[in-house]
CSV table of C-alpha atoms in Angstrom, one decimal:
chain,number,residue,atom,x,y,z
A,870,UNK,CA,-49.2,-11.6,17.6
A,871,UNK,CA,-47.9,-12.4,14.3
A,872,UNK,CA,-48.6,-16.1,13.7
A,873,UNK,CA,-49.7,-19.2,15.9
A,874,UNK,CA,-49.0,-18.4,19.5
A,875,UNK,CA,-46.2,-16.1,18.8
A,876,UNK,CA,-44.6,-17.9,16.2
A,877,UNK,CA,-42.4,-15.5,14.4
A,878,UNK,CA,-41.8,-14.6,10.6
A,879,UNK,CA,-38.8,-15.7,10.7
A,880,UNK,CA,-36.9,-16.7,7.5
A,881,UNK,CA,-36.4,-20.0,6.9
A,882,UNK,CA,-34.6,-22.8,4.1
A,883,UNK,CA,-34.8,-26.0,3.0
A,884,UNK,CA,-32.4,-27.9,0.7
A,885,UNK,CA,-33.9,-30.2,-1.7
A,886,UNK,CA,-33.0,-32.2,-4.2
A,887,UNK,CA,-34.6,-31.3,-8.0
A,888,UNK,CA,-36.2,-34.4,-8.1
A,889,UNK,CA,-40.3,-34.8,-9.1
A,890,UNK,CA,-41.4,-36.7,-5.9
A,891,UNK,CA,-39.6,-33.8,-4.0
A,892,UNK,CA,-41.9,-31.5,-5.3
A,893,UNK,CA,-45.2,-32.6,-3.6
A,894,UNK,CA,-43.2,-32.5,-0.4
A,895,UNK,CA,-41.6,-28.8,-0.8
A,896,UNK,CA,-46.2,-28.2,-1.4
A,897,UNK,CA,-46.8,-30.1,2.3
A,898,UNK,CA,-44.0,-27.9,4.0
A,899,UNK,CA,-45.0,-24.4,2.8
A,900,UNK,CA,-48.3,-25.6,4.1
A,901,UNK,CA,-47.5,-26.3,7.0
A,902,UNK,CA,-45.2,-22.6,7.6
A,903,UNK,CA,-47.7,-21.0,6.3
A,904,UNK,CA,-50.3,-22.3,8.2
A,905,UNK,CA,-47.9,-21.6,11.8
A,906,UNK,CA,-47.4,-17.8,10.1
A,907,UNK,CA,-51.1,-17.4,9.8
A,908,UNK,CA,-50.9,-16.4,5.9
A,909,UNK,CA,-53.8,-19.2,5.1
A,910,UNK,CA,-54.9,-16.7,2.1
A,911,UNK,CA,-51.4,-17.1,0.0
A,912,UNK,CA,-51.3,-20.8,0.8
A,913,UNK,CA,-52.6,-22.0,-2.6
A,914,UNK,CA,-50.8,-19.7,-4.6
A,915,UNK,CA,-47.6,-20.0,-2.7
A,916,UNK,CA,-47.6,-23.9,-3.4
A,917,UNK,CA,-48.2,-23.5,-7.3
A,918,UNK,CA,-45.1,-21.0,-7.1
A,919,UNK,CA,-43.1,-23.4,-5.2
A,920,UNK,CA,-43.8,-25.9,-7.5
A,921,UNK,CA,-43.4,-24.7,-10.5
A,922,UNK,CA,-39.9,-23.1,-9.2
A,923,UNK,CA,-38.6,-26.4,-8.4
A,924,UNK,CA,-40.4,-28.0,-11.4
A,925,UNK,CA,-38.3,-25.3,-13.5
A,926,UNK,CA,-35.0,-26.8,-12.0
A,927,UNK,CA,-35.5,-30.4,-12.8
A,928,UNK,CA,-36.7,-29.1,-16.7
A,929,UNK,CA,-34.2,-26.6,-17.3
A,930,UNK,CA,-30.7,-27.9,-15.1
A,931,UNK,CA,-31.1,-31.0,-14.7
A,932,UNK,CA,-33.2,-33.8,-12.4
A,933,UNK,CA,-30.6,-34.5,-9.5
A,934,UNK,CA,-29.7,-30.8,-9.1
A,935,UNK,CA,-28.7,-29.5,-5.7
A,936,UNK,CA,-31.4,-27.0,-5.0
A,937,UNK,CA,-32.8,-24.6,-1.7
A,938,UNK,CA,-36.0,-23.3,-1.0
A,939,UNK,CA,-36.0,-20.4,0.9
A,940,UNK,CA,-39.2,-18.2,2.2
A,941,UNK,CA,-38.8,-15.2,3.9
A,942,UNK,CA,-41.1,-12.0,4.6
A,943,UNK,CA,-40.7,-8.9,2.3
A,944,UNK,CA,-42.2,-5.8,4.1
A,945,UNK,CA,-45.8,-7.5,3.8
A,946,UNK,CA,-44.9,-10.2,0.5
A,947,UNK,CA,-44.4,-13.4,1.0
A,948,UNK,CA,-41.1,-14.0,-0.7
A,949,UNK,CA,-39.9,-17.1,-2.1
A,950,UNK,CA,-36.6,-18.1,-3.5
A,951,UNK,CA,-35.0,-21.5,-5.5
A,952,UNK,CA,-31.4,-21.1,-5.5
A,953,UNK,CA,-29.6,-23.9,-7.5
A,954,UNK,CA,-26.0,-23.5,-9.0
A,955,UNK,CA,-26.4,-23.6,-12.9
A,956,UNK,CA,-25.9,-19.6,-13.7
A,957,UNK,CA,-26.5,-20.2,-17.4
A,958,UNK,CA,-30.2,-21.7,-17.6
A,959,UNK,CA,-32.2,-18.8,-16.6
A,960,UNK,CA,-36.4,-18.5,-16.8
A,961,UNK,CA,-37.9,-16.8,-19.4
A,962,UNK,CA,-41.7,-15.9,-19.3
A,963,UNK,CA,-42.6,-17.7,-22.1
A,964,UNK,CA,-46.2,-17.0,-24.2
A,965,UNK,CA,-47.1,-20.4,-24.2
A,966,UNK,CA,-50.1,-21.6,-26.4
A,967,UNK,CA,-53.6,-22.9,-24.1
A,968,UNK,CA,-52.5,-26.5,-25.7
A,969,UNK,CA,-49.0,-26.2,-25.0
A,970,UNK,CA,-47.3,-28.8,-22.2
A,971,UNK,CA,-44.6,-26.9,-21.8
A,972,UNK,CA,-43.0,-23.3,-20.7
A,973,UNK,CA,-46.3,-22.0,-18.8
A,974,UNK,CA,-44.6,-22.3,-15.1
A,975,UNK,CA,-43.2,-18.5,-15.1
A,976,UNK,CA,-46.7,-17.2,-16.6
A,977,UNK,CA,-48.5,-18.9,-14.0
A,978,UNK,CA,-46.2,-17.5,-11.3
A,979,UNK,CA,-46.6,-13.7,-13.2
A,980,UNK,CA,-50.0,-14.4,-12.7
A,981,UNK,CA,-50.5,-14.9,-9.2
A,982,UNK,CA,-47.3,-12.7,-7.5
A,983,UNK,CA,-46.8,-9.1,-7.4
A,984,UNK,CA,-43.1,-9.6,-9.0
A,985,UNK,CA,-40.7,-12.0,-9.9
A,986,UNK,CA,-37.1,-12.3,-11.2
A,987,UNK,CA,-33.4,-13.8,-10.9
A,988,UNK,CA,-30.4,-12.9,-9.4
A,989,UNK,CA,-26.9,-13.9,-10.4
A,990,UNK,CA,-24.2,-14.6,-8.0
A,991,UNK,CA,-21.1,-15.3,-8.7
A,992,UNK,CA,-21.6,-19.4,-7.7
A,993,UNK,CA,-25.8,-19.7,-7.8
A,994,UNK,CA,-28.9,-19.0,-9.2
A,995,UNK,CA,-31.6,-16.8,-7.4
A,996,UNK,CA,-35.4,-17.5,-8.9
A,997,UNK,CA,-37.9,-15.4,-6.5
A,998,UNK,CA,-41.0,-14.2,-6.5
A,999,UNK,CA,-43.3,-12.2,-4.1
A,1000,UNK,CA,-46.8,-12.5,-3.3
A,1001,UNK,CA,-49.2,-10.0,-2.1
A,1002,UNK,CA,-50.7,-11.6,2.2
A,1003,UNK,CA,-53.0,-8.3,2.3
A,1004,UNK,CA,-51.3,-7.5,5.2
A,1005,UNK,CA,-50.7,-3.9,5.7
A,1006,UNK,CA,-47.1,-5.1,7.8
A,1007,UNK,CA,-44.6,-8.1,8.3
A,1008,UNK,CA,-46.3,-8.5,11.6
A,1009,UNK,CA,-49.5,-8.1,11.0
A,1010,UNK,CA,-52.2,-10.9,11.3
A,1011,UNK,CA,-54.9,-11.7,8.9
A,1012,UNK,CA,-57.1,-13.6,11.3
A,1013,UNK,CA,-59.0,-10.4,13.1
A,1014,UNK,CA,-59.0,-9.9,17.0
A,1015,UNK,CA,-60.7,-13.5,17.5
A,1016,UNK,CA,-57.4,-15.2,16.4
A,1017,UNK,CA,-55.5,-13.1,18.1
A,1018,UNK,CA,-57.1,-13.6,21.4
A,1019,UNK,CA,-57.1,-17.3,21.0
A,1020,UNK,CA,-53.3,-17.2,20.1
A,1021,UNK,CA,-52.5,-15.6,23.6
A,1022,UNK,CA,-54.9,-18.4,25.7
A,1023,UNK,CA,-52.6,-20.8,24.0
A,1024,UNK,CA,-49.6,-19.6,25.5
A,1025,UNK,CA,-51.2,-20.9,28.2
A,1026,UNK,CA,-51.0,-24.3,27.4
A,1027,UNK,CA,-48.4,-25.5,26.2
A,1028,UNK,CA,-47.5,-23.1,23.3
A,1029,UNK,CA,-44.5,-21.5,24.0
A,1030,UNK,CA,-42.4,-20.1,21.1
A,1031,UNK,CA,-39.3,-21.9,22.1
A,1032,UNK,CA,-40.6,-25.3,22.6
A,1033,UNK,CA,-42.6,-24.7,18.8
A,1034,UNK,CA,-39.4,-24.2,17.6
A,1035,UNK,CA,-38.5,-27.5,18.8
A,1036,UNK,CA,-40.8,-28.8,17.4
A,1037,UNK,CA,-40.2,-27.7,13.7
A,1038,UNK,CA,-42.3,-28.6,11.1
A,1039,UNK,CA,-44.2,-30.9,13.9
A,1040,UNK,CA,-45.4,-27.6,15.6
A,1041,UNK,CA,-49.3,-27.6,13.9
A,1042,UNK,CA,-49.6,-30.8,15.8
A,1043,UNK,CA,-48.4,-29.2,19.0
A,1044,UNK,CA,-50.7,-25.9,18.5
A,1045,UNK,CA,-53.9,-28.1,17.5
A,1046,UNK,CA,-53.7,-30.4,20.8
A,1047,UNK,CA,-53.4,-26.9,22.4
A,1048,UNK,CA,-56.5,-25.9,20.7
A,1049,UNK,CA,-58.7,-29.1,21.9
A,1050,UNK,CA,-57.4,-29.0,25.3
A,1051,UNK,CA,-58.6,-25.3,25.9
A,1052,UNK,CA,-62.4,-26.1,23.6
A,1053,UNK,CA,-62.7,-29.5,26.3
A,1054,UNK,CA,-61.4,-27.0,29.4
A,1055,UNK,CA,-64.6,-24.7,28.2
A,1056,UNK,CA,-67.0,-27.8,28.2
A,1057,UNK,CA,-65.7,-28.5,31.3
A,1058,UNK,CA,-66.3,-25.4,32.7
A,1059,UNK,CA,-70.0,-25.2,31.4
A,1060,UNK,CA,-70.4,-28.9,32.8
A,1061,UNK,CA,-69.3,-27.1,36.3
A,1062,UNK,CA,-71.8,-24.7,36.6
A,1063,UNK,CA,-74.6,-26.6,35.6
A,1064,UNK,CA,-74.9,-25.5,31.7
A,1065,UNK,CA,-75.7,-28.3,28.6
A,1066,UNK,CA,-72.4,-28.5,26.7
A,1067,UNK,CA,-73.7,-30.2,24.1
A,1068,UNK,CA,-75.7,-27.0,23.5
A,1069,UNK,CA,-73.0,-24.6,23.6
A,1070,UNK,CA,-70.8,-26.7,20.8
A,1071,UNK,CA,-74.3,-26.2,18.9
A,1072,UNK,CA,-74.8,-22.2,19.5
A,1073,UNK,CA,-70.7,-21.9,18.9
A,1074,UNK,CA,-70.6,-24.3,15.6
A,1075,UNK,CA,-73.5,-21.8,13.9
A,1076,UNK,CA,-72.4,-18.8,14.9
A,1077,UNK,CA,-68.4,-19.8,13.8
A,1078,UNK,CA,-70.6,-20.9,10.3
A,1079,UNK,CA,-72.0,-17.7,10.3
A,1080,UNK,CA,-69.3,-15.7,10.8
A,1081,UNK,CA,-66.9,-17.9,8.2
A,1082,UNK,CA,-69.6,-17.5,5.3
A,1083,UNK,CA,-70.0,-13.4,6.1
A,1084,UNK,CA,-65.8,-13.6,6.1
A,1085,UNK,CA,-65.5,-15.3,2.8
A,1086,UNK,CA,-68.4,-13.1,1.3
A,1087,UNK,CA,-66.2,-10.1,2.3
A,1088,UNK,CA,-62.9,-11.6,0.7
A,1089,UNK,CA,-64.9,-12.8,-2.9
């Protein structure tokens, strides 16, 4: 399993117009993907790259410019793209002062991807960059076997990859109702046969705090 319940890499685009309040939405939705591809660990850096991509459109085409966000696995990089149609304003990795306001939005994205760079066509602009998941394949999952098992109980309820495709962007909401019905099923069951599930939330909350803290130790 590659993602929530079978959700698949796939690649995927969003047009946008180069406008500042679009920015803080293109953040939301690579949040959300992210989150149904199971690549939690870019999430942070992928939304300062998306930003700052788009943020480089309205500085250096124009505010109003026709733009597309597209985000797309690259062997195991996560690959992003701004295509916008000015072929004559390109980015420059600029060594920008600690004071300076502008011309630091390529040095960031240097910092935090593996590469970066910009393809001509003959009627668009391609800025991309790729960041390292820590994956070892496109298919791979960074969540370890407990995820993984998990992902295949939610089949089970409700989490089919074609109605999560339905649901587009609205598919965490699907996934997460999926998650609390199967956690109140399990109370349920240990209600059945005569166990305290108040206990079991108890022993299951410190042991998933345990486990989280020895996980982010290991990651540091």
């Amino acid at each position: 399993m590659d993602c929530i319940a079978g959700v698949p890499r796939k690649p995927w685009s969003l047009p946008f117009t180069a406008e500042p309040q679009e920015v803080a939405a293109l953040r939301r939705i690579m949040r959300l993907h992210l989150g149904l591809w199971g690549l939690h660990g870019v999430i942070d850096a992928a939304q300062l790259c998306v930003s700052e991509l788009a943020s480089n459109v309205i500085t250096h085409v124009g505010t109003g410019t026709p733009a597309t966000l597209v985000v797309s696995m690259s062997g195991s990089r996560l690959r992003i793209e701004v295509h916008d149609s000015d072929t004559r304003a390109l980015p420059v990795l600029l060594d920008a002062g600690l004071d300076a306001e502008t011309g630091r939005g390529m040095a960031l994205i240097s910092a935090v991807t593996d590469r970066w760079g910009v393809q001509l066509q003959a009627d668009q602009k391609v800025t991309w960059c790729e960041l390292p998941t820590g994956l070892s394949s496109a298919e791979e999952h960074s969540g370890g076997a407990r995820v993984n098992r998990v992902e295949s109980l939610l089949s089970n309820y409700g989490c089919e990859r074609a109605r999560l495709w339905l649901a587009g962007t609205g598919a965490v909401a699907v996934v997460e109702e999926a998650a609390i019905d199967v956690m109140v099923d399990v109370l349920h069951w240990f209600r059945a046969h005569g166990r305290d599930a108040d206990e079991a939330l108890d022993r299951a909350q410190t042991r998933f705090e345990v486990e989280a803290e020895e996980t982010e130790v290991l990651t540091t």
